[in-house]
Coordinates of C-alpha atoms in Angstrom, one line a residue:
M1 CA 94.0 89.9 -62.8
E2 CA 95.2 88.5 -66.1
I3 CA 96.8 91.5 -67.3
R4 CA 98.7 91.8 -63.6
Y5 CA 99.7 88.3 -64.2
I6 CA 100.8 88.7 -67.7
R7 CA 103.0 91.8 -66.3
Q8 CA 104.3 89.6 -63.4
R9 CA 105.5 87.0 -65.8
R10 CA 107.0 89.7 -68.2
N11 CA 108.9 91.4 -65.4
G12 CA 110.3 87.8 -64.4
G13 CA 111.4 87.2 -67.8
N14 CA 112.9 90.4 -68.1
M15 CA 115.0 90.0 -64.6
K16 CA 115.6 86.5 -65.6
K17 CA 117.4 87.7 -68.9
I18 CA 119.5 90.5 -66.9
M19 CA 120.8 87.7 -64.6
Q20 CA 121.5 85.5 -67.5
Q21 CA 123.6 88.4 -69.2
W22 CA 125.1 89.2 -66.0
N23 CA 126.6 85.5 -65.3
K24 CA 128.0 85.8 -68.7
L25 CA 130.3 88.6 -67.9
S26 CA 133.7 87.4 -66.4
L27 CA 134.1 87.8 -62.8
I28 CA 136.8 90.1 -63.3
I29 CA 134.5 92.3 -65.4
R30 CA 131.7 92.1 -62.5
I31 CA 134.1 92.9 -60.0
A32 CA 135.4 96.0 -61.5
I33 CA 131.6 97.1 -62.3
G34 CA 131.3 96.6 -58.4
L35 CA 134.5 98.5 -57.8
I36 CA 133.2 101.4 -59.6
L37 CA 129.8 101.3 -58.2
G38 CA 131.1 101.2 -54.7
A39 CA 133.6 104.1 -55.5
V40 CA 130.8 106.3 -57.0
L41 CA 128.0 105.7 -54.1
G42 CA 130.8 106.0 -51.5
A43 CA 131.6 109.6 -52.8
A44 CA 128.1 110.6 -53.8
L45 CA 125.9 109.4 -51.1
P46 CA 128.3 108.1 -48.2
Q47 CA 125.2 108.3 -45.6
L48 CA 124.1 104.9 -47.7
T49 CA 125.7 103.1 -45.0
V50 CA 123.6 99.6 -45.4
L51 CA 125.8 99.1 -48.5
S52 CA 128.8 98.4 -45.8
V53 CA 126.9 95.2 -44.9
L54 CA 127.7 93.5 -48.4
G55 CA 131.4 94.0 -47.7
D56 CA 130.9 92.6 -44.0
V57 CA 128.8 89.6 -45.1
F58 CA 131.4 88.8 -48.2
V59 CA 134.3 89.0 -46.0
G60 CA 132.8 87.0 -43.0
A61 CA 131.9 84.3 -45.3
L62 CA 135.1 83.8 -46.8
K63 CA 136.6 83.9 -43.4
A64 CA 134.4 81.2 -42.1
I65 CA 134.7 78.9 -45.0
A66 CA 138.5 79.3 -45.5
P67 CA 139.8 77.2 -42.5
V68 CA 137.3 74.5 -43.3
L69 CA 138.3 74.5 -46.9
V70 CA 142.2 74.2 -46.1
F71 CA 141.5 71.8 -43.4
V72 CA 139.5 69.5 -45.8
L73 CA 141.3 70.1 -48.7
V74 CA 144.9 69.4 -47.3
M75 CA 144.0 66.3 -45.8
S76 CA 141.8 64.6 -48.8
S77 CA 144.8 65.8 -51.1
L78 CA 147.3 63.9 -48.8
A79 CA 144.7 60.9 -48.1
N80 CA 144.3 60.6 -52.1
A81 CA 147.5 61.6 -53.2
K82 CA 148.7 59.4 -56.3
G83 CA 152.4 60.5 -56.4
T84 CA 155.3 62.4 -54.9
I85 CA 155.5 66.0 -55.2
G86 CA 158.0 66.5 -52.4
K87 CA 160.7 68.4 -54.8
R88 CA 157.8 70.8 -55.5
F89 CA 157.1 71.8 -52.1
T90 CA 160.6 72.3 -51.2
R91 CA 161.0 74.5 -54.4
V92 CA 158.0 76.6 -53.3
V93 CA 159.1 77.3 -49.6
F94 CA 162.4 78.2 -50.9
L95 CA 160.7 80.9 -53.3
Y96 CA 158.6 82.2 -50.7
I97 CA 161.4 82.7 -48.3
L98 CA 163.5 84.0 -50.8
S99 CA 161.0 86.7 -51.9
T100 CA 160.4 87.7 -48.3
C101 CA 164.4 88.0 -47.8
L102 CA 164.6 90.0 -51.0
A103 CA 161.8 92.5 -50.1
A104 CA 163.4 92.9 -46.8
F105 CA 166.7 94.0 -48.6
A106 CA 164.6 96.0 -51.1
A107 CA 163.1 97.9 -48.2
V108 CA 166.8 98.7 -46.5
I109 CA 167.8 100.2 -50.1
G110 CA 164.6 102.0 -50.3
S111 CA 165.1 103.5 -46.8
F112 CA 168.6 104.6 -47.0
A113 CA 168.1 106.4 -50.3
F114 CA 164.8 108.0 -49.2
P115 CA 165.1 108.4 -45.3
V116 CA 161.8 109.4 -43.9
V117 CA 161.3 111.3 -40.4
I118 CA 157.7 110.9 -38.8
Q119 CA 155.9 112.8 -35.9
L120 CA 155.4 110.1 -33.5
T121 CA 151.9 109.5 -31.8
D122 CA 150.4 108.1 -28.8
A123 CA 151.4 104.5 -28.2
V124 CA 149.0 101.7 -28.5
E125 CA 148.2 99.3 -25.6
N126 CA 149.0 96.0 -27.4
T127 CA 151.7 93.7 -26.3
A128 CA 154.8 93.1 -28.7
P129 CA 157.0 90.4 -28.6
T130 CA 160.4 90.9 -27.3
G131 CA 162.8 88.6 -29.0
I132 CA 162.7 86.5 -32.3
W133 CA 162.7 83.5 -30.1
E134 CA 159.3 84.7 -28.6
V135 CA 157.7 84.7 -32.1
L136 CA 159.1 81.4 -33.2
S137 CA 157.8 80.1 -29.8
A138 CA 154.2 81.4 -30.7
L139 CA 154.7 79.9 -34.2
L140 CA 155.5 76.3 -32.5
N141 CA 152.6 76.6 -30.0
N142 CA 150.2 77.3 -32.8
M143 CA 151.3 74.1 -34.6
V144 CA 150.0 72.0 -31.9
A145 CA 147.0 73.9 -30.8
N146 CA 143.8 72.2 -30.5
P147 CA 142.6 71.1 -34.1
V148 CA 139.1 72.5 -33.3
N149 CA 140.3 75.6 -31.9
A150 CA 142.4 76.1 -34.6
I151 CA 139.8 75.9 -37.2
M152 CA 137.5 78.0 -35.2
N153 CA 140.0 80.9 -34.6
G154 CA 141.4 80.8 -38.2
N155 CA 145.2 79.5 -36.7
Y156 CA 146.4 78.2 -40.1
V157 CA 149.9 77.0 -39.1
G158 CA 147.8 74.8 -36.5
I159 CA 145.1 73.9 -39.1
L160 CA 148.0 73.0 -41.9
T161 CA 149.9 70.6 -39.0
W162 CA 146.8 68.7 -38.3
A163 CA 145.6 68.5 -41.7
I164 CA 148.8 66.9 -42.8
I165 CA 148.8 64.5 -39.7
F166 CA 145.4 63.3 -40.5
G167 CA 145.7 63.2 -44.3
I168 CA 149.2 61.0 -43.7
A169 CA 147.4 59.0 -41.4
L170 CA 144.2 58.4 -43.6
R171 CA 146.6 57.6 -46.5
Q172 CA 147.8 54.5 -44.7
L173 CA 145.0 53.3 -42.9
A174 CA 141.6 54.2 -44.5
T175 CA 139.8 52.1 -47.1
D176 CA 139.3 53.8 -50.6
A177 CA 135.8 54.1 -49.7
T178 CA 136.5 56.1 -46.7
K179 CA 139.1 58.3 -48.9
Q180 CA 136.1 58.7 -51.6
I181 CA 133.8 60.1 -48.8
V182 CA 136.8 62.8 -47.6
K183 CA 137.4 63.6 -51.3
D184 CA 133.6 64.2 -51.9
F185 CA 133.1 66.1 -48.8
S186 CA 136.2 68.3 -50.0
D187 CA 134.5 68.6 -53.5
A188 CA 131.4 70.1 -51.5
V189 CA 133.3 72.6 -49.8
S190 CA 135.0 73.7 -53.0
R191 CA 131.9 73.8 -54.4
A192 CA 130.4 76.1 -51.8
V193 CA 133.6 78.3 -52.1
R194 CA 132.6 78.9 -55.6
W195 CA 129.4 80.1 -54.6
I196 CA 130.8 82.7 -52.3
I197 CA 133.2 83.7 -54.8
S198 CA 130.6 84.4 -57.3
C199 CA 129.2 87.0 -54.8
A200 CA 132.4 88.9 -54.9
P201 CA 131.1 91.9 -57.1
F202 CA 128.6 92.6 -54.5
G203 CA 131.4 92.4 -51.6
I204 CA 134.0 94.5 -53.4
L205 CA 131.0 97.3 -53.9
G206 CA 130.3 97.3 -50.3
L207 CA 133.9 97.3 -49.3
V208 CA 134.9 99.8 -51.7
F209 CA 131.8 102.0 -50.4
T210 CA 133.0 101.7 -47.0
N211 CA 136.9 102.7 -47.7
V212 CA 135.6 105.6 -49.7
S213 CA 132.8 107.0 -47.5
T214 CA 134.8 106.7 -44.4
N215 CA 138.6 107.3 -45.0
G216 CA 139.5 110.9 -45.9
L217 CA 142.7 112.1 -47.3
E218 CA 144.3 113.3 -44.0
I219 CA 146.9 110.2 -43.6
F220 CA 148.2 111.4 -47.0
S221 CA 149.2 115.0 -45.7
Q222 CA 150.5 113.7 -42.3
Y223 CA 152.2 110.8 -43.6
G224 CA 152.4 111.1 -47.2
K225 CA 156.2 110.6 -47.6
L226 CA 156.1 107.5 -45.5
L227 CA 153.4 106.1 -47.4
V228 CA 155.2 106.9 -50.5
L229 CA 158.3 104.9 -49.4
L230 CA 156.2 101.7 -48.1
V231 CA 154.0 101.6 -51.5
G232 CA 157.1 102.2 -53.4
C233 CA 159.1 99.5 -51.9
M234 CA 156.1 97.2 -52.4
L235 CA 155.7 98.0 -56.0
V236 CA 159.2 97.5 -56.7
V237 CA 158.8 93.9 -55.1
A238 CA 155.9 93.2 -57.0
F239 CA 156.6 94.4 -60.5
V240 CA 160.5 94.2 -60.4
I241 CA 161.8 91.8 -58.2
D242 CA 159.1 89.0 -57.8
P243 CA 158.7 88.8 -61.8
L244 CA 162.6 88.8 -61.9
I245 CA 162.5 85.5 -60.0
V246 CA 159.9 84.3 -62.1
A247 CA 161.8 84.9 -65.2
I248 CA 165.0 83.2 -63.9
C249 CA 163.1 79.9 -62.9
L250 CA 160.9 79.7 -66.2
H251 CA 163.3 81.4 -68.7
R252 CA 160.3 83.4 -70.2
N253 CA 158.4 86.8 -69.8
P254 CA 156.9 86.6 -66.3
Y255 CA 154.4 89.4 -66.5
P256 CA 151.3 87.8 -68.0
L257 CA 151.5 85.5 -64.8
V258 CA 152.3 88.4 -62.7
F259 CA 149.3 90.4 -63.8
R260 CA 146.8 87.9 -63.8
C261 CA 147.4 87.1 -60.2
F262 CA 147.7 90.4 -59.1
K263 CA 144.3 91.2 -61.0
E264 CA 142.5 88.0 -59.9
S265 CA 144.1 87.7 -56.4
G266 CA 145.7 91.0 -55.6
L267 CA 142.6 93.0 -56.4
T268 CA 140.2 91.2 -53.8
A269 CA 143.1 91.0 -51.3
F270 CA 143.7 94.7 -51.6
F271 CA 139.9 95.4 -50.3
T272 CA 139.2 92.5 -48.1
R273 CA 142.6 93.3 -46.1
S274 CA 142.8 89.6 -44.8
S275 CA 145.1 87.0 -46.4
A276 CA 143.0 84.2 -44.8
A277 CA 139.8 85.4 -46.5
N278 CA 141.8 85.3 -49.7
I279 CA 142.8 81.7 -49.5
P280 CA 139.5 80.4 -51.5
I281 CA 140.2 83.0 -54.2
N282 CA 143.6 82.1 -54.4
M283 CA 142.7 78.3 -54.7
N284 CA 140.0 78.9 -57.4
L285 CA 142.6 80.8 -59.3
C286 CA 145.3 78.0 -59.3
E287 CA 142.3 75.8 -60.4
R288 CA 141.8 78.2 -63.6
L289 CA 145.5 77.8 -64.0
G290 CA 145.5 74.2 -64.2
L291 CA 147.7 73.6 -61.1
D292 CA 147.6 70.0 -59.4
K293 CA 145.0 70.2 -56.6
D294 CA 147.3 68.0 -54.3
F295 CA 149.8 70.8 -54.6
Y296 CA 148.1 74.0 -54.4
S297 CA 145.8 72.9 -51.6
V298 CA 149.0 72.9 -49.4
S299 CA 151.1 75.5 -50.7
I300 CA 148.5 78.2 -50.9
P301 CA 147.5 78.4 -47.2
L302 CA 151.4 77.6 -46.6
G303 CA 152.1 81.0 -48.7
A304 CA 149.4 82.5 -46.6
T305 CA 152.0 82.0 -43.3
I306 CA 155.5 82.1 -44.7
N307 CA 155.2 84.4 -48.0
M308 CA 155.5 87.7 -46.5
D309 CA 156.9 90.1 -48.8
G310 CA 154.7 93.0 -47.6
A311 CA 155.1 92.3 -43.8
A312 CA 159.1 92.2 -44.3
I313 CA 158.9 95.4 -46.2
T314 CA 156.7 97.1 -43.3
I315 CA 158.7 95.8 -40.3
T316 CA 162.3 97.1 -42.3
V317 CA 160.9 100.6 -43.1
M318 CA 159.0 101.3 -39.7
A319 CA 162.0 100.4 -38.0
L320 CA 164.5 102.4 -40.0
T321 CA 162.0 105.5 -40.0
V322 CA 162.1 105.4 -36.3
A323 CA 165.7 105.2 -35.9
N324 CA 166.0 108.5 -38.5
T325 CA 163.3 110.1 -36.4
M326 CA 165.7 109.5 -33.1
G327 CA 168.9 110.6 -35.0
I328 CA 170.2 107.1 -34.8
T329 CA 172.9 106.3 -37.5
V330 CA 172.3 102.9 -38.9
D331 CA 175.3 101.3 -40.6
I332 CA 174.8 99.1 -43.7
P333 CA 175.7 95.7 -41.9
T334 CA 173.2 96.5 -39.2
A335 CA 170.8 97.3 -41.4
F336 CA 171.1 94.1 -43.7
F337 CA 171.1 92.2 -40.5
L338 CA 167.8 93.9 -39.6
A339 CA 166.6 92.4 -43.1
I340 CA 166.9 89.1 -41.9
I341 CA 165.2 89.3 -38.5
A342 CA 162.3 91.2 -40.5
T343 CA 162.4 87.9 -43.0
L344 CA 162.0 85.5 -39.8
G345 CA 159.7 87.8 -38.2
A346 CA 157.5 88.3 -41.2
C347 CA 157.3 84.7 -41.5
G348 CA 156.1 84.0 -37.9
A349 CA 153.6 87.3 -38.2
S350 CA 150.5 85.2 -38.5
G351 CA 151.2 83.6 -34.9
V352 CA 151.5 87.1 -33.4
A353 CA 148.6 89.3 -32.4
G354 CA 148.3 92.5 -34.4
G355 CA 150.5 91.1 -37.3
S356 CA 153.3 92.5 -38.8
L357 CA 153.1 95.9 -36.9
L358 CA 153.4 94.6 -33.7
L359 CA 157.1 93.2 -34.7
I360 CA 158.1 96.8 -35.4
P361 CA 159.3 97.0 -31.7
L362 CA 161.3 93.9 -31.9
A363 CA 162.9 95.4 -35.1
C364 CA 163.7 98.7 -33.4
S365 CA 165.2 96.9 -30.4
L366 CA 168.3 96.3 -32.7
F367 CA 169.0 100.0 -32.6
G368 CA 168.6 100.3 -28.9
I369 CA 165.1 102.0 -29.3
G370 CA 163.0 101.4 -26.2
N371 CA 159.5 99.7 -26.5
D372 CA 157.8 103.0 -25.6
I373 CA 158.8 104.9 -28.5
A374 CA 158.7 101.7 -30.9
M375 CA 155.0 101.4 -30.0
Q376 CA 154.5 105.0 -31.2
A377 CA 155.5 103.8 -34.5
V378 CA 153.0 101.0 -34.2
A379 CA 150.1 103.4 -33.8
V380 CA 151.6 105.3 -36.7
G381 CA 151.4 102.0 -38.4
F382 CA 147.5 101.6 -37.5
I383 CA 146.7 105.2 -38.7
I384 CA 148.1 104.2 -42.2
G385 CA 147.1 101.0 -42.2
V386 CA 144.1 101.7 -44.7
V387 CA 146.8 102.1 -47.5
Q388 CA 149.5 100.0 -45.9
D389 CA 147.9 97.0 -44.9
S390 CA 145.6 96.9 -47.9
L391 CA 148.9 96.7 -50.4
E392 CA 150.6 94.5 -47.9
T393 CA 148.0 92.0 -48.3
A394 CA 147.6 92.3 -52.0
I395 CA 151.4 91.7 -52.7
N396 CA 151.5 88.8 -50.1
S397 CA 148.6 87.1 -51.4
S398 CA 149.2 87.6 -55.2
G399 CA 152.8 86.4 -54.5
D400 CA 151.3 82.9 -53.0
V401 CA 149.8 82.1 -56.4
I402 CA 152.9 83.5 -58.2
F403 CA 155.4 81.3 -56.6
A404 CA 153.1 78.2 -56.4
A405 CA 152.6 78.5 -59.9
T406 CA 156.1 79.1 -60.8
A407 CA 157.1 76.1 -58.8
E408 CA 154.6 73.8 -60.5
F409 CA 155.6 75.2 -64.2
I410 CA 159.2 74.3 -63.6
D411 CA 158.1 70.5 -63.9
W412 CA 155.7 71.6 -66.8
K413 CA 158.7 73.0 -68.6
K414 CA 160.6 69.9 -68.0
E415 CA 157.8 67.7 -69.5
G416 CA 157.3 69.8 -72.4
R417 CA 153.8 71.1 -71.3
K418 CA 152.3 74.3 -72.6
L419 CA 152.4 77.0 -70.0
P420 CA 149.0 78.7 -69.5
F421 CA 150.5 82.3 -70.2

């Protein structure tokens, strides 16, 4: 019995040492290990489907905590804010809209330079919006949705609206003790988020395993040119246009910031394929960049709603591809008007069931293309979504942090503070 007890203690001590060494590694290295293991196991042991549960649980936890985090953090930040940061918010909204608009223009240029024709498939059954006003109407209705329902359904427009209202009310009416309670609750939710993020390596392992074991290469043979065009436009925006905006604003090399945001935010967003699920990841990154919590707690969920570079690219490219397939000649002024519509639609995509893909018929209507044909393009979008939607989410989510940081770093430069890159 004594020998058995000694062995158990020794094994327990070894396990403890392994866990200590594991925790000493940076989160990015641990995620990379999970990614590699997931890819290897997905290719070698695709029947080991139990690993998919890791990814489902991780994404589920992020999606569950994100609405509560946004609501509590925004409300607490506004209730306890010490000064005004109005100019900073105006700046970051401008950067979000500018980036989305330039992404749509880049998609127009890419589609004209490399026109693509596709084989249309069966239409999907979802109902698409019939006009831009329907999109904007849905956005306004989401703003005034029941706050409890907004949190339950992950309606971030409604969550932001009510959090701002309650935060301002608390700032004006609550006692210091009440404000401190709200802040303490906010800190507790933030601590829970850190615990969830620490599980990211195992979640990524499960997500990568699922992608590798279930998705073949068929989409590349059927829709390879369309994917190359979409991916090419997105990469140009992520690594040329967005960095150029940052360089103009900060007058310095933007790539250390861009690469860090893409590595620490875009990587997880690529596999979770959910901007909402990535909000806690982005807030954690903003904290490590040293940004003002009162600022990023609002600007990050706002970015998840209106910073939609990838969505604008998808809407524009798919609409022009359908036009090419139908033999419709699109002139340059009409194409750039399409980019404006795609920008407005992309900003309202979160308020439309199906996201950016269901706005394709709206864009196609500019060319007189009927809903039946346009919805076939939506079906194609769902087929290639394993790549298109993943990269779209990665670009959107990493851009949220890039421009939130840029908006604040402009003030840092004026104050003579050293930037963390």
